[in-house]
Short mmCIF file of C-alpha atoms and ligand atoms in Angstrom, two decimals:
data_model
loop_
_atom_site.label_atom_id
_atom_site.label_comp_id
_atom_site.label_asym_id
_atom_site.label_seq_id
_atom_site.Cartn_x
_atom_site.Cartn_y
_atom_site.Cartn_z
CA MET A 198 0.00 0.00 0.00
CA PRO A 199 1.42 3.45 -0.88
CA ARG A 200 2.65 5.40 2.09
CA THR A 201 0.25 8.30 1.57
CA THR A 202 -2.77 5.94 1.41
CA LYS A 203 -1.61 4.29 4.61
CA TYR A 204 -1.19 7.69 6.24
CA LEU A 205 -4.68 8.82 5.17
CA MET A 206 -6.22 5.58 6.44
CA GLY A 207 -4.42 6.04 9.76
CA LEU A 208 -5.68 9.60 9.97
CA ALA A 209 -9.24 8.49 9.20
CA ALA A 210 -9.03 5.81 11.90
CA ALA A 211 -7.76 8.38 14.39
CA LEU A 212 -10.65 10.71 13.51
CA VAL A 213 -13.16 7.90 13.94
CA ALA A 214 -11.61 7.14 17.34
CA LEU A 215 -12.03 10.78 18.26
CA GLY A 216 -15.60 10.82 16.95
CA LEU A 217 -14.74 13.60 14.53
CA GLY A 218 -15.11 14.07 10.82
CA THR A 219 -17.48 11.16 10.40
CA GLY A 220 -20.79 12.98 10.49
CA PHE A 221 -21.34 11.78 14.05
CA VAL A 222 -22.78 14.28 16.46
CA GLN A 223 -21.56 14.27 20.03
CA GLY A 224 -24.08 13.89 22.85
CA ARG A 225 -27.79 13.36 22.88
CA ALA A 226 -29.09 16.23 20.82
CA GLY A 227 -29.25 16.62 17.08
CA PRO A 228 -29.59 14.14 14.29
CA ARG A 229 -28.52 10.50 14.20
CA PRO A 230 -26.19 8.81 14.19
CA ARG A 231 -24.65 10.06 17.40
CA THR A 232 -21.48 9.35 19.31
CA HIS A 233 -22.10 9.00 23.02
CA THR A 234 -18.96 9.81 24.97
CA TYR A 235 -18.58 8.58 28.54
CA PHE A 236 -15.73 9.20 30.96
CA VAL A 237 -15.41 6.09 33.10
CA ALA A 238 -12.75 5.34 35.70
CA VAL A 239 -11.96 2.36 37.83
CA ASP A 240 -11.93 3.59 41.41
CA GLU A 241 -11.19 1.60 44.53
CA VAL A 242 -13.79 2.17 47.22
CA ALA A 243 -14.80 0.73 50.57
CA TRP A 244 -18.03 -1.01 49.53
CA ASP A 245 -20.65 -1.79 52.16
CA TYR A 246 -22.93 -4.70 51.20
CA ALA A 247 -25.30 -3.79 54.03
CA PRO A 248 -25.01 -0.10 54.91
CA SER A 249 -27.80 -0.30 57.50
CA GLY A 250 -26.03 -3.17 59.29
CA MET A 251 -29.32 -5.03 59.51
CA ASN A 252 -31.70 -7.22 57.55
CA GLN A 253 -34.08 -4.79 55.84
CA ILE A 254 -36.36 -7.62 54.74
CA THR A 255 -37.12 -8.86 58.25
CA GLY A 256 -36.60 -5.41 59.76
CA LYS A 257 -34.43 -7.03 62.41
CA PRO A 258 -30.74 -7.02 63.36
CA PHE A 259 -28.62 -9.69 61.73
CA GLY A 260 -28.90 -13.05 63.46
CA PRO A 261 -26.68 -16.14 63.28
CA LEU A 262 -27.75 -16.93 59.69
CA GLU A 263 -26.98 -13.50 58.21
CA ASN A 264 -23.84 -13.25 60.28
CA ILE A 265 -22.31 -16.19 58.41
CA ASN A 266 -21.39 -13.73 55.66
CA MET A 267 -22.11 -10.34 57.20
CA ALA A 268 -20.36 -10.31 60.60
CA GLY A 269 -16.85 -9.00 61.04
CA GLY A 270 -14.57 -10.39 63.70
CA PRO A 271 -11.00 -11.26 64.59
CA ASP A 272 -10.71 -13.63 61.59
CA ARG A 273 -13.52 -12.25 59.40
CA ILE A 274 -13.72 -9.39 56.89
CA GLY A 275 -17.40 -8.54 57.49
CA HIS A 276 -19.81 -6.64 55.26
CA VAL A 277 -17.42 -3.90 54.10
CA SER A 278 -14.67 -4.64 51.56
CA ILE A 279 -12.32 -2.72 49.33
CA LYS A 280 -13.69 -3.14 45.82
CA ALA A 281 -13.00 -1.76 42.36
CA VAL A 282 -15.96 -0.08 40.67
CA TYR A 283 -16.59 1.70 37.39
CA ARG A 284 -17.60 5.30 38.04
CA GLU A 285 -18.66 8.00 35.61
CA TYR A 286 -16.92 11.39 35.57
CA THR A 287 -17.93 14.65 33.93
CA ASP A 288 -14.88 14.99 31.66
CA ALA A 289 -11.41 13.73 30.75
CA SER A 290 -9.83 15.42 33.75
CA PHE A 291 -11.52 12.77 35.93
CA THR A 292 -11.78 15.25 38.81
CA THR A 293 -15.58 15.46 39.18
CA LEU A 294 -17.85 12.44 39.54
CA LYS A 295 -20.98 12.70 37.44
CA PRO A 296 -23.83 12.63 39.96
CA ARG A 297 -25.99 9.53 39.59
CA PRO A 298 -29.63 10.60 39.10
CA ALA A 299 -32.07 9.40 41.79
CA GLU A 300 -33.76 7.01 39.34
CA TRP A 301 -30.42 5.21 38.86
CA GLU A 302 -29.27 5.03 42.48
CA HIS A 303 -30.48 1.46 42.52
CA LEU A 304 -27.51 0.52 40.27
CA GLY A 305 -25.42 0.22 43.43
CA ILE A 306 -22.06 -1.34 42.64
CA LEU A 307 -22.76 -1.55 38.89
CA GLY A 308 -20.97 0.87 36.59
CA PRO A 309 -22.86 3.61 34.75
CA VAL A 310 -25.47 2.74 32.12
CA LEU A 311 -23.91 3.23 28.68
CA ARG A 312 -26.59 3.85 26.06
CA ALA A 313 -26.92 3.91 22.33
CA GLU A 314 -29.47 3.52 19.60
CA VAL A 315 -28.65 1.19 16.71
CA GLY A 316 -26.46 3.16 14.30
CA ASP A 317 -24.80 5.20 17.08
CA THR A 318 -21.33 4.77 18.55
CA ILE A 319 -20.36 4.46 22.21
CA ARG A 320 -17.02 6.02 23.04
CA VAL A 321 -15.54 5.47 26.49
CA VAL A 322 -12.61 7.50 27.73
CA PHE A 323 -11.32 5.10 30.35
CA ARG A 324 -8.97 5.77 33.23
CA ASN A 325 -7.58 3.18 35.60
CA ASN A 326 -7.29 4.66 39.08
CA GLY A 327 -6.83 1.17 40.53
CA GLN A 328 -3.62 -0.49 41.64
CA TYR A 329 -3.96 -3.44 39.23
CA PRO A 330 -4.23 -3.42 35.42
CA TYR A 331 -7.86 -3.33 34.32
CA SER A 332 -9.86 -2.96 31.10
CA MET A 333 -13.35 -2.53 29.70
CA HIS A 334 -14.53 -5.45 27.61
CA PRO A 335 -18.03 -5.02 26.13
CA HIS A 336 -20.53 -7.66 25.08
CA GLY A 337 -22.61 -7.37 21.91
CA VAL A 338 -21.38 -4.12 20.43
CA PHE A 339 -18.82 -3.96 17.63
CA TYR A 340 -15.16 -3.61 18.49
CA THR A 341 -11.81 -3.81 16.81
CA LYS A 342 -8.88 -5.37 18.65
CA SER A 343 -7.87 -2.07 20.26
CA SER A 344 -11.35 -1.76 21.80
CA GLU A 345 -11.84 -5.40 22.90
CA GLY A 346 -10.26 -4.98 26.32
CA ALA A 347 -8.96 -8.56 26.52
CA GLN A 348 -5.50 -9.99 26.01
CA TYR A 349 -4.78 -13.36 24.43
CA ALA A 350 -2.89 -14.84 21.49
CA ASP A 351 -5.01 -13.14 18.82
CA GLY A 352 -2.29 -12.12 16.42
CA THR A 353 -2.17 -8.55 17.65
CA SER A 354 0.60 -7.00 19.66
CA PRO A 355 0.73 -8.32 23.22
CA THR A 356 0.78 -4.70 24.29
CA GLU A 357 -2.29 -3.75 22.21
CA ARG A 358 -3.58 -0.62 23.88
CA GLY A 359 -6.75 -1.29 25.78
CA ASP A 360 -6.14 -5.00 26.36
CA GLN A 361 -5.03 -3.96 29.77
CA VAL A 362 -4.65 -0.46 31.06
CA ALA A 363 -1.91 -0.02 33.64
CA PRO A 364 -2.58 1.71 36.95
CA GLY A 365 -2.79 5.43 36.23
CA GLY A 366 -3.23 4.79 32.49
CA THR A 367 -5.99 5.83 30.10
CA HIS A 368 -7.43 4.37 26.93
CA THR A 369 -10.31 5.32 24.64
CA TYR A 370 -12.61 2.45 23.65
CA VAL A 371 -14.76 2.93 20.55
CA TRP A 372 -17.77 0.65 20.19
CA PRO A 373 -19.99 1.13 17.12
CA VAL A 374 -23.52 -0.22 17.55
CA PRO A 375 -24.61 -1.91 14.32
CA GLU A 376 -27.94 -3.65 13.72
CA ARG A 377 -26.61 -6.95 15.15
CA ALA A 378 -25.94 -5.23 18.51
CA GLY A 379 -29.55 -4.12 18.80
CA PRO A 380 -32.90 -5.81 19.35
CA ALA A 381 -33.71 -8.70 16.97
CA SER A 382 -37.19 -9.22 15.55
CA HIS A 383 -38.62 -10.88 18.69
CA ASP A 384 -36.88 -8.62 21.18
CA ALA A 385 -38.39 -5.66 22.96
CA SER A 386 -37.46 -2.14 21.83
CA SER A 387 -34.27 -2.30 23.88
CA ILE A 388 -31.85 -4.94 25.08
CA VAL A 389 -29.08 -5.11 27.64
CA TRP A 390 -25.42 -6.03 27.32
CA MET A 391 -22.63 -6.03 29.85
CA TYR A 392 -19.20 -4.56 30.06
CA HIS A 393 -16.58 -5.78 32.49
CA SER A 394 -12.86 -5.88 33.08
CA HIS A 395 -11.10 -8.75 31.32
CA VAL A 396 -7.48 -8.71 32.48
CA ALA A 397 -7.65 -11.20 35.35
CA GLU A 398 -11.24 -11.89 34.29
CA ASP A 399 -12.48 -13.88 37.29
CA ALA A 400 -10.74 -11.72 39.86
CA ASP A 401 -11.76 -8.50 38.10
CA LEU A 402 -15.47 -9.38 38.17
CA ASN A 403 -15.35 -10.53 41.77
CA SER A 404 -13.57 -7.29 42.57
CA GLY A 405 -16.67 -5.45 41.32
CA LEU A 406 -15.97 -4.38 37.73
CA VAL A 407 -19.19 -4.85 35.78
CA GLY A 408 -21.82 -2.55 34.28
CA PRO A 409 -24.71 -2.38 31.79
CA ILE A 410 -25.05 -1.26 28.17
CA ILE A 411 -28.58 -0.57 26.91
CA VAL A 412 -29.17 -0.55 23.16
CA THR A 413 -32.48 0.64 21.71
CA ALA A 414 -33.73 -0.17 18.24
CA ARG A 415 -33.28 2.39 15.50
CA GLY A 416 -35.71 5.27 15.88
CA THR A 417 -37.16 4.09 19.21
CA SER A 418 -35.33 6.18 21.81
CA GLY A 419 -36.62 9.38 23.35
CA PRO A 420 -34.57 12.48 24.19
CA ASP A 421 -33.06 10.92 27.32
CA GLY A 422 -32.15 7.69 25.53
CA ARG A 423 -34.94 5.63 27.13
CA PRO A 424 -37.12 3.69 24.68
CA LYS A 425 -40.22 5.76 23.88
CA ASP A 426 -42.53 2.84 24.71
CA VAL A 427 -41.14 2.50 28.26
CA ASP A 428 -41.86 4.76 31.26
CA ARG A 429 -39.21 3.47 33.65
CA GLU A 430 -36.17 1.23 33.57
CA PHE A 431 -34.34 -0.76 36.23
CA VAL A 432 -31.13 -2.76 36.05
CA ALA A 433 -30.87 -5.61 38.55
CA GLY A 434 -27.58 -7.49 38.67
CA PHE A 435 -27.81 -10.82 40.45
CA LEU A 436 -24.21 -10.68 41.51
CA GLU A 437 -22.46 -13.26 43.58
CA MET A 438 -19.41 -11.42 44.82
CA ASP A 439 -16.82 -13.96 45.93
CA GLU A 440 -14.39 -11.98 48.06
CA ASN A 441 -12.09 -15.02 48.13
CA ALA A 442 -11.48 -14.47 44.40
CA SER A 443 -11.20 -10.68 44.58
CA GLN A 444 -7.95 -8.85 43.79
CA TYR A 445 -8.33 -7.30 47.24
CA LEU A 446 -8.61 -10.39 49.46
CA ASP A 447 -5.30 -9.91 51.26
CA GLU A 448 -5.82 -6.17 51.56
CA ASN A 449 -9.29 -6.73 53.00
CA ILE A 450 -7.99 -9.23 55.54
CA LYS A 451 -5.32 -6.76 56.59
CA LYS A 452 -7.73 -3.84 56.77
CA TYR A 453 -10.92 -5.34 58.16
CA ALA A 454 -10.15 -8.52 60.11
CA GLY A 455 -9.65 -7.73 63.79
CA ARG A 456 -6.56 -9.95 63.97
CA PRO A 457 -5.27 -10.51 60.42
CA GLU A 458 -2.48 -12.77 61.66
CA ILE A 459 -4.92 -15.46 62.80
CA VAL A 460 -6.98 -15.55 59.56
CA LYS A 461 -6.80 -19.01 58.08
CA LYS A 462 -7.56 -18.89 54.36
CA ASP A 463 -9.43 -21.95 53.06
CA PRO A 464 -8.51 -23.79 49.87
CA PRO A 465 -9.82 -21.96 46.76
CA GLY A 466 -13.36 -23.01 45.88
CA ALA A 467 -14.01 -24.75 49.21
CA PHE A 468 -17.14 -22.75 49.88
CA PHE A 469 -18.34 -24.88 52.77
CA TYR A 470 -15.26 -23.93 54.73
CA PRO A 471 -16.08 -21.20 57.22
CA PHE A 472 -13.75 -18.43 56.04
CA ASN A 473 -14.63 -18.92 52.37
CA ALA A 474 -18.33 -19.05 53.19
CA SER A 475 -18.07 -15.80 55.11
CA ASN A 476 -16.74 -14.12 51.97
CA LEU A 477 -19.51 -15.18 49.58
CA LYS A 478 -21.80 -12.18 49.18
CA GLU A 479 -25.05 -12.99 47.37
CA THR A 480 -26.21 -9.58 46.22
CA ILE A 481 -28.53 -7.63 44.00
CA ASN A 482 -26.45 -4.75 42.62
CA GLY A 483 -23.96 -5.21 45.46
CA PHE A 484 -26.52 -5.09 48.27
CA THR A 485 -27.53 -7.95 50.55
CA TYR A 486 -30.66 -8.45 52.65
CA GLY A 487 -32.65 -5.57 51.14
CA ASN A 488 -30.00 -2.93 51.84
CA GLY A 489 -30.19 -1.24 48.45
CA PRO A 490 -32.66 1.45 47.41
CA VAL A 491 -36.20 0.08 46.98
CA PHE A 492 -36.99 -0.19 43.24
CA THR A 493 -39.94 2.22 43.04
CA MET A 494 -42.49 2.64 40.25
CA ARG A 495 -46.09 3.71 39.76
CA LYS A 496 -49.07 1.53 39.06
CA GLY A 497 -49.78 1.27 35.35
CA GLU A 498 -46.34 2.37 34.18
CA ARG A 499 -44.57 0.45 31.46
CA VAL A 500 -41.57 -0.78 33.42
CA ARG A 501 -38.59 -2.50 31.86
CA TRP A 502 -36.28 -4.63 34.00
CA TYR A 503 -32.83 -5.49 32.68
CA LEU A 504 -31.52 -8.53 34.55
CA LEU A 505 -27.85 -9.46 34.69
CA ALA A 506 -25.75 -12.15 36.33
CA ASP A 507 -22.00 -12.23 36.76
CA ALA A 508 -19.29 -14.76 36.03
CA ASN A 509 -19.25 -17.24 38.91
CA PHE A 510 -20.81 -20.69 38.66
CA GLN A 511 -24.30 -19.37 39.01
CA VAL A 512 -27.94 -20.08 38.47
CA HIS A 513 -30.39 -17.43 39.58
CA ALA A 514 -34.14 -17.27 39.59
CA PRO A 515 -35.23 -13.63 39.91
CA HIS A 516 -38.77 -13.64 41.27
CA TRP A 517 -41.21 -10.77 41.78
CA HIS A 518 -44.01 -11.02 44.30
CA GLY A 519 -47.27 -9.20 43.56
CA ASN A 520 -46.95 -8.61 39.81
CA THR A 521 -45.96 -10.48 36.67
CA VAL A 522 -43.59 -9.83 33.78
CA VAL A 523 -43.32 -10.67 30.09
CA VAL A 524 -40.03 -12.23 29.00
CA GLN A 525 -39.50 -13.20 25.36
CA ASN A 526 -43.24 -12.72 24.72
CA MET A 527 -44.14 -15.15 27.52
CA ARG A 528 -45.70 -14.41 30.91
CA THR A 529 -43.96 -15.41 34.10
CA ASP A 530 -42.98 -14.19 37.54
CA VAL A 531 -39.68 -16.12 37.77
CA VAL A 532 -36.83 -15.71 35.29
CA SER A 533 -34.05 -18.22 34.64
CA LEU A 534 -30.75 -16.40 34.72
CA THR A 535 -27.44 -18.21 34.37
CA THR A 536 -23.82 -17.08 34.34
CA MET A 537 -23.43 -13.74 32.53
CA GLY A 538 -27.11 -13.88 31.61
CA MET A 539 -28.74 -10.78 30.12
CA VAL A 540 -32.53 -10.80 30.17
CA VAL A 541 -35.19 -8.15 29.54
CA ALA A 542 -38.46 -8.40 31.50
CA ASP A 543 -41.39 -6.02 30.97
CA MET A 544 -43.86 -5.29 33.77
CA VAL A 545 -47.01 -3.19 33.89
CA PRO A 546 -47.68 -3.29 37.64
CA ASP A 547 -51.37 -3.38 38.55
CA ASN A 548 -50.86 -4.18 42.21
CA PRO A 549 -49.70 -1.37 44.52
CA GLY A 550 -47.66 -2.18 47.59
CA THR A 551 -44.18 -3.10 48.73
CA TRP A 552 -43.17 -6.44 47.30
CA LEU A 553 -40.38 -8.94 47.60
CA PHE A 554 -37.94 -9.25 44.67
CA HIS A 555 -35.53 -12.10 45.27
CA CYS A 556 -33.51 -14.94 43.88
CA HIS A 557 -35.54 -18.10 44.26
CA VAL A 558 -32.45 -20.31 44.53
CA GLY A 559 -32.70 -21.28 48.20
CA PRO A 560 -29.07 -20.81 49.31
CA HIS A 561 -28.87 -17.46 47.48
CA LEU A 562 -32.02 -16.20 49.15
CA LEU A 563 -30.79 -17.32 52.57
CA ALA A 564 -27.43 -15.65 51.94
CA GLY A 565 -28.97 -12.27 51.14
CA MET A 566 -29.93 -12.11 47.45
CA VAL A 567 -33.18 -10.35 48.22
CA ALA A 568 -34.57 -6.85 47.73
CA ARG A 569 -37.92 -5.06 47.64
CA TYR A 570 -39.73 -3.13 44.98
CA ALA A 571 -42.61 -0.72 45.54
CA VAL A 572 -45.58 0.09 43.37
CA THR A 573 -47.14 3.43 44.32
CA ASP A 574 -50.49 4.66 43.11
CA ALA A 575 -50.90 5.68 39.51
CA VAL A 576 -50.30 9.25 38.40
CA THR A 577 -53.48 11.26 38.89
CA ALA A 578 -55.09 13.47 36.26
CA LYS A 579 -53.35 16.38 38.02
CA GLY A 580 -50.03 14.66 37.40
CA GLU A 581 -49.36 13.94 41.08
CU1 CU B 82 -29.37 -16.71 42.81
#
């Protein structure tokens, strides 16, 4: 290939990466297609699985059952751990966190919702504020090797930018959203994908690095990105966080166990051993025993639930009391969700009240994978 052609192609690729010169419009206003730019960092935080320190479902203090995985102690970490989370910032200086709107507070430990309509492009300016190399690997959307966020013998340079981003490093991921990344003919108007870190894949996910991507069909999203035929959206991640497999296990022992020197780590995977069992957190969006915000909606709204699971050996059975959902054009009130599952469930609640929303797998429910959702009265003619 002539040098000038190669140069021009390189320049074009650079412009595409920057979202310039391609007819794309930045942000959420103006014509399609659009490039949606997000500034996302990995931050290490002290995550509390149960900020109230009690079981919000029973309304009582933790007893012996909950304390298997919630109590701290001389040789226990307890319900607070150092974790790595994806957090959204306002710009590339990564100095100001973008406030999470009230309607999305339920996301908990999940990273920000990244949105696009089919035809758009998602562009993530990524910064690793963590102490280990991390990445962002997306499901479903289109990516070239420099935006895959995973390293293996794939014929590209072992130091391909973005495969792993060193502590303190940055990388821009560019993810076009073609037709095949959007709803198929029997899907609803929007579908959910995941993104997660894929350097030490298992450890990265158990450290907390996972978030949702929502893709709406061409021409179906409103001004805020939500599908026009939906009034309210929720993302519920049925996340088993195995602190034994986290990057931060040793740090957490040192920081949170009363007497770190007496902690006896169990063999990997031996979940019936007491220390390992104490570190298995069965959560919805990082919260156990109803400690997250109550998912709140109004009667009669068109509510879309996006359900996710993470990468451990998992089977979940999300179950709503009080109302039903439609999944893949079929009615149910229990969804089957397996490892890295991504399921859309539509609900039009007709039954006001506060209702249980839990994993129906017995051991998960007992270990805290339970929340509540609330259906308030319908909007009145006065709009109240
Ligand atoms: Cu479960």
